[in-house]
Tab-separated table of C-alpha atoms in Angstrom:
chain	number	residue	atom	x	y	z
Z	500	MET	CA	-0.010	-0.047	-0.053
Z	501	ARG	CA	2.925	2.430	0.705
Z	502	LYS	CA	3.892	4.556	-2.227
Z	503	ASP	CA	7.020	6.760	-2.674
Z	504	PRO	CA	5.918	10.353	-2.235
Z	505	ALA	CA	8.030	11.170	-5.413
Z	506	ARG	CA	6.060	8.632	-7.294
Z	507	CYS	CA	2.762	10.285	-6.090
Z	508	PHE	CA	3.990	13.703	-7.124
Z	509	ASP	CA	4.840	12.121	-10.614
Z	510	LEU	CA	1.443	10.719	-10.805
Z	511	PHE	CA	-0.406	13.914	-10.234
Z	512	TYR	CA	2.002	15.691	-12.649
Z	513	ARG	CA	1.310	13.156	-15.497
Z	514	THR	CA	-2.425	12.938	-14.764
Z	515	GLY	CA	-3.285	16.592	-14.955
Z	516	LEU	CA	-0.290	18.993	-15.058
Z	517	ALA	CA	1.744	17.751	-17.930
Z	518	ARG	CA	0.979	18.983	-21.479
Z	519	THR	CA	0.505	15.346	-22.631
Z	520	THR	CA	-1.442	13.445	-19.895
Z	521	ASP	CA	-1.314	9.841	-19.232
Z	522	PRO	CA	-4.632	8.308	-18.333
Z	523	THR	CA	-2.909	5.161	-16.833
Z	524	CYS	CA	-1.501	7.358	-14.103
Z	525	PHE	CA	-4.850	8.425	-13.006
Z	526	GLU	CA	-5.937	4.774	-12.639
Z	527	GLU	CA	-2.969	4.217	-10.436
Z	528	LEU	CA	-3.969	7.262	-8.235
Z	529	VAL	CA	-7.387	5.935	-7.851
Z	530	GLU	CA	-6.110	2.558	-6.833
Z	531	TYR	CA	-3.839	4.139	-4.406
Z	532	ALA	CA	-6.748	6.209	-2.877
Z	533	ASP	CA	-8.809	3.054	-2.458
Z	534	GLU	CA	-5.957	1.118	-0.908
Z	535	LEU	CA	-5.288	4.018	1.544
Z	536	ALA	CA	-9.105	4.071	2.516
Z	537	ASP	CA	-8.996	0.423	3.081
Z	538	TYR	CA	-5.867	0.738	5.217
Z	539	LYS	CA	-7.318	3.476	7.302
Z	540	ARG	CA	-10.457	1.453	7.989
Z	541	SER	CA	-8.367	-1.330	9.648
Z	542	HIS	CA	-5.879	1.199	11.068
Z	543	PRO	CA	-7.843	4.164	12.140
Z	544	GLY	CA	-6.076	7.118	14.057
Z	545	ASP	CA	-6.092	10.594	14.680
Z	546	ASP	CA	-5.618	11.695	11.101
Z	547	ILE	CA	-7.525	13.068	8.132
Z	548	GLY	CA	-8.011	9.673	6.512
Z	549	THR	CA	-10.010	8.351	9.544
Z	550	LEU	CA	-11.926	11.615	9.604
Z	551	LEU	CA	-12.936	11.201	6.015
Z	552	LEU	CA	-13.975	7.630	6.641
Z	553	ARG	CA	-16.159	8.728	9.551
Z	554	SER	CA	-17.875	11.285	7.326
Z	555	VAL	CA	-18.850	8.517	4.887
Z	556	ASP	CA	-20.319	6.567	7.689
Z	557	SER	CA	-22.083	9.624	8.882
Z	558	GLY	CA	-23.549	10.443	5.551
Z	559	GLN	CA	-21.532	13.678	5.045
Z	560	LEU	CA	-19.694	12.146	2.181
Z	561	GLN	CA	-21.785	10.263	-0.336
Z	562	GLY	CA	-19.923	6.869	-0.763
Z	563	GLN	CA	-16.703	5.574	-2.004
Z	564	ARG	CA	-16.591	7.795	-4.992
Z	565	GLU	CA	-16.779	11.009	-3.037
Z	566	LEU	CA	-14.332	9.582	-0.448
Z	567	ARG	CA	-11.806	8.863	-3.301
Z	568	SER	CA	-12.257	12.409	-4.618
Z	569	MET	CA	-11.469	13.890	-1.179
Z	570	ILE	CA	-8.539	11.722	-0.566
Z	571	LEU	CA	-6.963	12.779	-4.003
Z	572	SER	CA	-7.832	16.368	-3.213
Z	573	VAL	CA	-6.005	16.286	0.036
Z	574	LEU	CA	-3.045	14.439	-1.401
Z	575	GLY	CA	-2.803	16.718	-4.450
Z	576	ALA	CA	-3.374	20.093	-2.839
Z	577	GLY	CA	-1.415	19.180	0.291
Z	578	HIS	CA	1.681	17.641	-1.388
Z	579	VAL	CA	2.202	19.048	-4.876
Z	580	THR	CA	2.164	22.816	-4.075
Z	581	THR	CA	4.207	22.238	-0.980
Z	582	VAL	CA	6.903	20.579	-2.888
Z	583	GLN	CA	7.055	23.449	-5.277
Z	584	SER	CA	7.074	26.077	-2.525
Z	585	VAL	CA	9.826	24.439	-0.448
Z	586	GLY	CA	11.968	23.699	-3.533
Z	587	CYS	CA	11.695	27.344	-4.557
Z	588	ALA	CA	12.414	28.585	-1.098
Z	589	VAL	CA	15.517	26.385	-0.720
Z	590	LEU	CA	16.918	27.729	-4.098
Z	591	ARG	CA	16.314	31.410	-3.116
Z	592	LEU	CA	17.856	31.039	0.313
Z	593	LEU	CA	20.941	29.218	-1.121
Z	594	GLU	CA	21.196	31.893	-3.691
Z	595	ASN	CA	21.161	34.540	-0.907
Z	596	PRO	CA	23.145	33.144	2.102
Z	597	ASP	CA	23.257	36.529	3.699
Z	598	GLN	CA	19.513	36.569	3.987
Z	599	LEU	CA	19.566	32.940	5.351
Z	600	ALA	CA	21.979	34.241	7.918
Z	601	SER	CA	19.872	37.154	8.959
Z	602	ILE	CA	16.718	34.841	9.465
Z	603	PHE	CA	18.810	32.671	11.883
Z	604	ALA	CA	20.012	35.704	13.594
Z	605	GLY	CA	16.365	36.369	14.516
Z	606	SER	CA	15.383	39.191	12.154
Z	607	PRO	CA	13.321	38.693	10.166
Z	608	SER	CA	11.196	35.856	11.381
Z	609	TRP	CA	10.635	32.637	9.511
Z	610	ALA	CA	6.930	33.671	8.980
Z	611	GLN	CA	7.942	36.885	7.467
Z	612	SER	CA	10.561	35.199	5.211
Z	613	VAL	CA	8.077	32.476	4.005
Z	614	ASN	CA	5.678	35.304	3.123
Z	615	GLU	CA	8.260	36.809	0.621
Z	616	MET	CA	9.110	33.388	-0.663
Z	617	LEU	CA	5.398	32.754	-1.548
Z	618	ARG	CA	5.183	36.230	-3.245
Z	619	TYR	CA	8.483	35.902	-5.154
Z	620	ASP	CA	7.886	32.358	-6.348
Z	621	SER	CA	4.181	31.723	-6.359
Z	622	PRO	CA	3.698	27.885	-6.442
Z	623	ILE	CA	0.494	28.323	-8.217
Z	624	GLN	CA	1.102	30.567	-11.208
Z	625	ALA	CA	-2.527	31.170	-12.507
Z	626	THR	CA	-6.096	30.478	-11.635
Z	627	VAL	CA	-8.295	27.944	-13.429
Z	628	ASN	CA	-10.109	29.382	-16.533
Z	629	ARG	CA	-12.867	31.801	-16.056
Z	630	TYR	CA	-15.322	32.717	-18.916
Z	631	ALA	CA	-16.678	36.167	-19.499
Z	632	THR	CA	-20.558	36.124	-19.207
Z	633	GLU	CA	-20.844	39.392	-21.162
Z	634	ASP	CA	-18.786	41.720	-23.333
Z	635	MET	CA	-16.533	43.827	-21.169
Z	636	ARG	CA	-13.214	45.821	-21.102
Z	637	ILE	CA	-10.400	45.067	-18.763
Z	638	GLY	CA	-7.773	47.638	-18.621
Z	639	GLU	CA	-6.947	48.286	-22.308
Z	640	VAL	CA	-8.290	44.731	-23.440
Z	641	ASP	CA	-11.575	44.200	-25.031
Z	642	VAL	CA	-12.988	40.836	-23.656
Z	643	ALA	CA	-15.905	39.322	-25.594
Z	644	LYS	CA	-18.686	37.130	-24.126
Z	645	GLY	CA	-17.440	33.633	-23.789
Z	646	ASP	CA	-13.715	34.533	-23.997
Z	647	VAL	CA	-11.362	32.742	-21.512
Z	648	VAL	CA	-9.965	35.085	-18.699
Z	649	LEU	CA	-6.951	33.636	-16.951
Z	650	ILE	CA	-5.749	35.519	-13.903
Z	651	SER	CA	-1.934	35.383	-13.452
Z	652	ILE	CA	-1.305	35.122	-9.706
Z	653	ALA	CA	2.502	35.219	-10.385
Z	654	ALA	CA	2.129	38.727	-12.176
Z	655	ALA	CA	-0.020	40.102	-9.624
Z	656	ASN	CA	2.592	39.184	-6.823
Z	657	ARG	CA	5.187	41.093	-8.850
Z	658	ASP	CA	2.946	44.175	-9.362
Z	659	PRO	CA	5.184	47.262	-8.933
Z	660	GLU	CA	2.104	49.236	-7.874
Z	661	ARG	CA	1.891	47.065	-4.837
Z	662	PHE	CA	5.380	45.907	-4.125
Z	663	GLU	CA	8.466	48.084	-4.302
Z	664	ASP	CA	11.200	46.622	-6.490
Z	665	PRO	CA	9.129	43.436	-7.045
Z	666	GLU	CA	11.775	41.612	-8.924
Z	667	ARG	CA	14.141	41.599	-5.974
Z	668	PHE	CA	13.948	38.704	-3.417
Z	669	ASP	CA	14.117	40.219	0.096
Z	670	VAL	CA	13.064	38.521	3.178
Z	671	THR	CA	13.337	41.729	5.117
Z	672	ARG	CA	10.571	43.267	2.829
Z	673	PRO	CA	7.652	44.705	4.970
Z	674	SER	CA	5.106	41.959	4.996
Z	675	ARG	CA	2.021	42.626	2.805
Z	676	SER	CA	-0.697	40.221	1.631
Z	677	ASN	CA	-0.193	38.543	-1.608
Z	678	LEU	CA	-2.367	36.230	-3.887
Z	679	ALA	CA	-0.196	33.097	-3.488
Z	680	PHE	CA	-3.206	31.422	-1.792
Z	681	GLY	CA	-5.933	33.257	-3.812
Z	682	HIS	CA	-8.211	35.706	-2.305
Z	683	GLY	CA	-11.689	36.038	-0.908
Z	684	THR	CA	-14.183	33.254	-1.006
Z	685	HIS	CA	-11.473	31.392	-3.134
Z	686	LEU	CA	-8.725	31.721	-0.519
Z	687	CYS	CA	-6.964	28.364	0.021
Z	688	LEU	CA	-8.380	26.492	2.850
Z	689	GLY	CA	-4.853	25.115	3.585
Z	690	ALA	CA	-3.116	28.474	3.635
Z	691	HIS	CA	-2.275	28.564	7.287
Z	692	LEU	CA	-1.080	25.035	7.350
Z	693	ALA	CA	1.043	25.684	4.256
Z	694	ARG	CA	2.744	28.600	5.858
Z	695	ILE	CA	3.548	26.724	8.963
Z	696	GLU	CA	4.926	23.733	6.776
Z	697	GLY	CA	7.109	25.954	5.051
Z	698	GLU	CA	8.424	27.678	8.303
Z	699	VAL	CA	9.160	24.297	10.073
Z	700	ALA	CA	10.519	22.474	7.049
Z	701	LEU	CA	12.980	25.239	6.117
Z	702	GLU	CA	14.215	25.838	9.672
Z	703	MET	CA	14.679	22.125	10.247
Z	704	LEU	CA	16.483	21.608	7.031
Z	705	PHE	CA	18.971	24.441	7.255
Z	706	ARG	CA	19.471	23.921	10.989
Z	707	GLN	CA	20.356	20.274	10.359
Z	708	LEU	CA	22.421	20.641	7.019
Z	709	LYS	CA	24.327	23.820	7.933
Z	710	ASP	CA	26.708	23.446	4.881
Z	711	LEU	CA	23.915	22.897	2.457
Z	712	ARG	CA	25.041	24.267	-1.016
Z	713	LEU	CA	23.742	24.155	-4.612
Z	714	ALA	CA	25.549	21.564	-6.661
Z	715	ILE	CA	24.811	23.533	-9.888
Z	716	ASP	CA	24.785	27.179	-11.013
Z	717	PRO	CA	21.198	28.672	-10.362
Z	718	ALA	CA	21.019	29.460	-13.955
Z	719	GLU	CA	21.143	25.820	-14.646
Z	720	VAL	CA	17.951	24.955	-12.650
Z	721	VAL	CA	15.256	23.521	-14.889
Z	722	TRP	CA	11.862	25.023	-14.122
Z	723	SER	CA	8.850	22.962	-14.812
Z	724	TYR	CA	5.203	21.889	-14.091
Z	725	GLY	CA	3.838	24.958	-15.984
Z	726	PRO	CA	1.733	26.596	-16.915
Z	727	MET	CA	-0.363	26.433	-13.825
Z	728	LEU	CA	2.385	25.372	-11.395
Z	729	ARG	CA	6.021	26.449	-11.312
Z	730	GLY	CA	8.912	24.888	-9.542
Z	731	PRO	CA	12.424	23.312	-9.955
Z	732	ARG	CA	12.139	19.984	-11.521
Z	733	GLU	CA	14.956	18.995	-9.403
Z	734	LEU	CA	17.521	20.921	-7.047
Z	735	PRO	CA	20.928	19.152	-6.778
Z	736	VAL	CA	22.589	20.182	-3.586
Z	737	THR	CA	25.700	18.903	-1.474
Z	738	PHE	CA	25.986	18.776	2.298
Z	739	SER	CA	28.176	16.833	4.850
Z	740	ARG	CA	26.941	13.695	6.482
């Protein structure tokens, strides 16, 4: 039943994020979700999987199909974007060791630093497609009824009217809200958890591996998973055992 996290990430990528999707990967994801549900039924605990199973039993979730969808949503939303976010953050901190040193010196805090990391490298680059319900004009662009409207979160987080010198990575930048997790009724439900994950993961990583270094030039990093997501395809590093 156990599956390598890297394999899960690859399955999600090949199922819905790659330009050419592989339907067999979705079948494997579905099988994994069902196996995970079966395992949690026989091994209940204080976890989300058990909570979802109880929701089926109480009628809040309508059967195995909805349970499967919820499990896949939690796995996808809770893992894929976190991988992108942490990967980008590690790259930027290794590129800017002086800023990493200032964080460990106590100013700024990890929370403030993670906010800048999310602004600078938005894990989710754009919203899902929206469709104009009537003719309209946005800025200097005419949009006809039925046209696709795609909102660039990445561009909004580099808006010079909101952020001074937005192309500069600076963990000491005064904290301002950004659109990394969306806005309003569409704000990501896991936003607070994701921020804490970033703070804890990065502090533990750099505290444990004090000589962590990039093994390649930053310009050689391959960015992938677009157009909706963006992050390093891999991030070769070196460190002492």
